[in-house]
C-alpha positions as a printed NumPy array, in Angstrom:
array([[-45.284,  11.597,  41.325],
       [-41.679,  11.005,  40.481],
       [-39.446,   8.598,  38.732],
       [-35.795,   7.34 ,  39.097],
       [-34.238,   5.294,  36.546],
       [-31.26 ,   2.731,  37.925],
       [-28.863,   0.351,  36.598],
       [-28.924,  -2.813,  39.095],
       [-25.95 ,  -4.909,  38.577],
       [-24.969,  -8.531,  40.212],
       [-21.945,  -8.528,  41.855],
       [-19.375, -11.621,  40.562],
       [-22.049, -12.98 ,  38.35 ],
       [-23.628, -12.888,  35.06 ],
       [-27.065, -12.693,  36.274],
       [-29.57 , -12.563,  39.376],
       [-30.595, -16.298,  38.641],
       [-28.466, -19.626,  37.348],
       [-30.753, -19.583,  34.398],
       [-29.989, -16.012,  33.332],
       [-26.282, -17.177,  33.99 ],
       [-26.32 , -19.795,  31.636],
       [-27.913, -17.603,  29.064],
       [-25.332, -14.807,  29.433],
       [-22.676, -17.416,  29.009],
       [-23.908, -18.849,  25.997],
       [-22.725, -16.572,  22.778],
       [-25.493, -17.741,  20.471],
       [-28.027, -16.257,  22.683],
       [-28.746, -12.443,  23.52 ],
       [-31.2  , -11.878,  26.516],
       [-33.608,  -8.95 ,  25.691],
       [-36.224,  -7.521,  27.935],
       [-38.302,  -8.828,  31.133],
       [-41.898,  -8.174,  30.477],
       [-43.366, -10.006,  33.545],
       [-42.187, -11.859,  36.682],
       [-44.243, -12.827,  39.103],
       [-44.392, -15.592,  41.866],
       [-47.39 , -18.244,  42.015],
       [-49.207, -19.474,  45.248],
       [-46.706, -22.47 ,  45.482],
       [-43.747, -20.206,  45.533],
       [-42.69 , -20.995,  41.975],
       [-42.19 , -18.175,  39.512],
       [-43.291, -17.38 ,  35.754],
       [-41.75 , -14.985,  33.588],
       [-42.287, -13.536,  30.174],
       [-39.131, -12.617,  28.448],
       [-37.663, -11.625,  25.059],
       [-34.465, -12.871,  23.517],
       [-32.865, -13.193,  20.216],
       [-30.168, -15.591,  18.34 ],
       [-30.274, -19.054,  17.947],
       [-33.837, -20.188,  19.094],
       [-33.016, -24.266,  19.268],
       [-30.072, -23.411,  21.782],
       [-32.249, -20.985,  23.756],
       [-34.773, -23.825,  24.01 ],
       [-32.022, -26.232,  24.934],
       [-30.813, -24.211,  27.669],
       [-34.472, -24.174,  29.218],
       [-35.159, -27.646,  28.387],
       [-31.935, -28.934,  30.325],
       [-32.063, -26.373,  33.462],
       [-32.786, -27.762,  36.664],
       [-34.469, -24.548,  37.414],
       [-37.167, -24.558,  34.619],
       [-40.424, -26.393,  35.306],
       [-42.11 , -25.735,  31.794],
       [-41.694, -23.253,  28.863],
       [-43.085, -22.157,  25.632],
       [-41.06 , -20.164,  23.118],
       [-42.795, -18.336,  20.2  ],
       [-41.456, -16.011,  17.552],
       [-39.702, -15.605,  14.082],
       [-36.725, -14.006,  12.432],
       [-34.196, -13.979,  15.275],
       [-36.224, -12.331,  17.816],
       [-38.776, -14.231,  20.231],
       [-40.684, -14.401,  23.546],
       [-40.611, -17.146,  26.106],
       [-42.979, -17.701,  28.951],
       [-40.936, -19.689,  31.625],
       [-42.062, -21.4  ,  34.84 ],
       [-39.252, -21.63 ,  37.278],
       [-37.915, -22.533,  40.433],
       [-36.845, -19.132,  41.875],
       [-33.408, -18.734,  44.091],
       [-33.869, -16.81 ,  47.488],
       [-32.49 , -14.032,  46.01 ],
       [-34.833, -13.354,  42.796],
       [-37.734, -14.492,  45.451],
       [-36.813, -11.592,  47.577],
       [-36.585,  -9.149,  44.764],
       [-39.992, -10.186,  43.37 ],
       [-41.716,  -9.812,  46.661],
       [-40.093,  -6.459,  47.22 ],
       [-41.386,  -5.237,  44.1  ],
       [-44.891,  -6.479,  44.76 ],
       [-44.885,  -5.177,  48.297],
       [-43.448,  -1.904,  47.609],
       [-45.394,   1.384,  47.157],
       [-43.258,   2.627,  44.298],
       [-44.349,   1.045,  40.899],
       [-41.633,  -0.665,  38.958],
       [-42.354,  -0.097,  35.092],
       [-42.439,  -3.065,  32.796],
       [-40.516,  -4.2  ,  30.768],
       [-37.021,  -4.053,  32.758],
       [-34.132,  -4.15 ,  30.265],
       [-31.41 ,  -6.704,  30.068],
       [-27.862,  -5.326,  29.531],
       [-25.134,  -7.93 ,  28.073],
       [-23.108,  -7.978,  31.328],
       [-26.334,  -8.897,  33.354],
       [-27.388,  -5.454,  34.604],
       [-31.011,  -4.668,  34.873],
       [-32.452,  -1.043,  33.762],
       [-35.32 ,  -0.546,  36.097],
       [-37.677,   2.636,  35.957],
       [-39.494,   3.305,  39.449],
       [-42.509,   5.607,  39.707],
       [-44.111,   6.728,  42.784],
       [-43.18 ,   8.874,  45.995],
       [-39.52 ,   9.243,  46.082],
       [-39.534,   8.022,  49.963],
       [-40.606,   4.78 ,  48.769],
       [-37.891,   4.147,  46.012],
       [-35.676,   2.363,  48.637],
       [-38.23 ,  -0.056,  49.46 ],
       [-38.628,  -1.226,  46.011],
       [-35.301,  -3.372,  46.215],
       [-34.501,  -5.939,  48.695],
       [-31.505,  -4.972,  51.043],
       [-29.023,  -7.384,  49.583],
       [-26.473,  -4.724,  48.706],
       [-23.622,  -7.101,  49.109],
       [-24.729,  -8.963,  45.947],
       [-25.365,  -6.077,  43.707],
       [-24.805,  -2.33 ,  43.02 ],
       [-27.175,   0.182,  42.324],
       [-26.39 ,   3.396,  40.238],
       [-28.867,   5.933,  39.635],
       [-28.943,   7.061,  36.177],
       [-31.837,   9.725,  36.24 ],
       [-34.723,  11.209,  38.293],
       [-37.234,  13.574,  38.068],
       [-41.154,  14.22 ,  37.716],
       [-43.227,  11.944,  36.083],
       [-46.841,  12.541,  35.384],
       [-49.511,   9.767,  34.998],
       [-49.404,   8.426,  31.488],
       [-52.726,   9.209,  29.904],
       [-56.025,   8.779,  31.627],
       [-55.535,   5.344,  33.117],
       [-56.648,   6.039,  36.971],
       [-55.054,   2.497,  37.517],
       [-51.373,   3.454,  36.075],
       [-50.119,   3.915,  39.579],
       [-50.98 ,   0.319,  40.743],
       [-48.294,  -2.234,  41.419],
       [-48.456,  -5.836,  39.612],
       [-49.807,  -7.361,  42.806],
       [-52.248,  -4.88 ,  43.285],
       [-53.519,  -5.16 ,  39.95 ],
       [-53.718,  -8.923,  40.292],
       [-55.864,  -8.572,  43.498],
       [-58.053,  -6.103,  42.058],
       [-58.477,  -8.259,  39.12 ],
       [-59.413, -11.153,  41.346],
       [-61.637,  -8.667,  43.358],
       [-63.477,  -7.663,  40.294],
       [-64.16 , -11.103,  38.86 ],
       [-65.213, -12.946,  41.871],
       [-67.829, -10.133,  42.501],
       [-66.554,  -8.15 ,  45.381],
       [-67.511,  -5.093,  43.991],
       [-71.054,  -6.12 ,  42.803],
       [-74.115,  -5.153,  44.963],
       [-75.032,  -7.161,  46.551],
       [-71.265,  -8.374,  47.256],
       [-70.606, -11.704,  45.718],
       [-67.148, -12.544,  47.204],
       [-65.168, -11.797,  50.543],
       [-61.615, -10.9  ,  51.524],
       [-61.331, -14.765,  52.004],
       [-62.399, -15.672,  48.696],
       [-59.725, -13.22 ,  46.814],
       [-57.084, -14.216,  49.122],
       [-57.755, -17.958,  48.004],
       [-57.758, -16.808,  44.453],
       [-54.223, -14.95 ,  44.467],
       [-52.351, -16.994,  47.252],
       [-52.185, -14.467,  50.025],
       [-54.028, -13.934,  53.443],
       [-57.252, -12.157,  53.74 ],
       [-55.698,  -9.058,  55.884],
       [-53.303,  -8.785,  52.937],
       [-56.084,  -8.625,  50.299],
       [-57.835,  -5.971,  52.657],
       [-54.503,  -3.791,  52.911],
       [-54.227,  -3.866,  49.221],
       [-57.666,  -2.855,  48.334],
       [-57.611,  -0.03 ,  50.831],
       [-54.556,   1.314,  49.065],
       [-55.891,   0.773,  45.597],
       [-59.119,   2.641,  46.501],
       [-57.607,   5.3  ,  48.221],
       [-55.183,   5.764,  45.076],
       [-57.974,   5.608,  42.439],
       [-60.514,   7.762,  44.232],
       [-58.292,  10.514,  45.404],
       [-57.208,  10.895,  41.974],
       [-60.903,  11.698,  40.947],
       [-61.219,  13.76 ,  43.854],
       [-58.185,  15.923,  42.734],
       [-59.246,  15.951,  39.042],
       [-62.73 ,  16.979,  40.196],
       [-61.32 ,  19.884,  41.966],
       [-62.922,  18.536,  45.562],
       [-66.371,  18.844,  44.162],
       [-69.09 ,  16.811,  46.052]])
């Protein structure tokens, strides 16, 4: 397994989303890392991020943004976390969906630099790195910072799963898909996570292949 560390910089703007641009333009707010960003079944997005500076000004920007549906901010001493429910732009939607569909894992958090660039680490097979980013090369620049071998961290057999795969696996387990007798179908899981049964089946096959193949390697091929 390999990793690549890249810097993704939006062209001619301060961020990839209008909300990020407003935050970047305000001298009283400094954006920090993005710890999670996902799309919901209705097409809206949710993001957990950190920031520092003037918390009241930060909340004012969220409150007045036409792209923010709801938010919550918590923290103290100049640093805080925000959970934001927002309307994605077509670009941000493509970026999140590409991350979910890629075989490469995008490690979280993603660091946000002052100029709006994102520092991203991708882990997986080198051939899949290009698939992790959407082909919108006219709106951003990509700079490779470093690359090399990346052993799995710890003994977590699920460390290589994407965020979307973890979501589907979590739903499958909670609904009883892996119980005996089985209490849920691909259709049940698909309804829970907002996708199609065929997509659920494809993801579960990839999850099972990754997890089981690791145990086979660690066991030296014993039956």
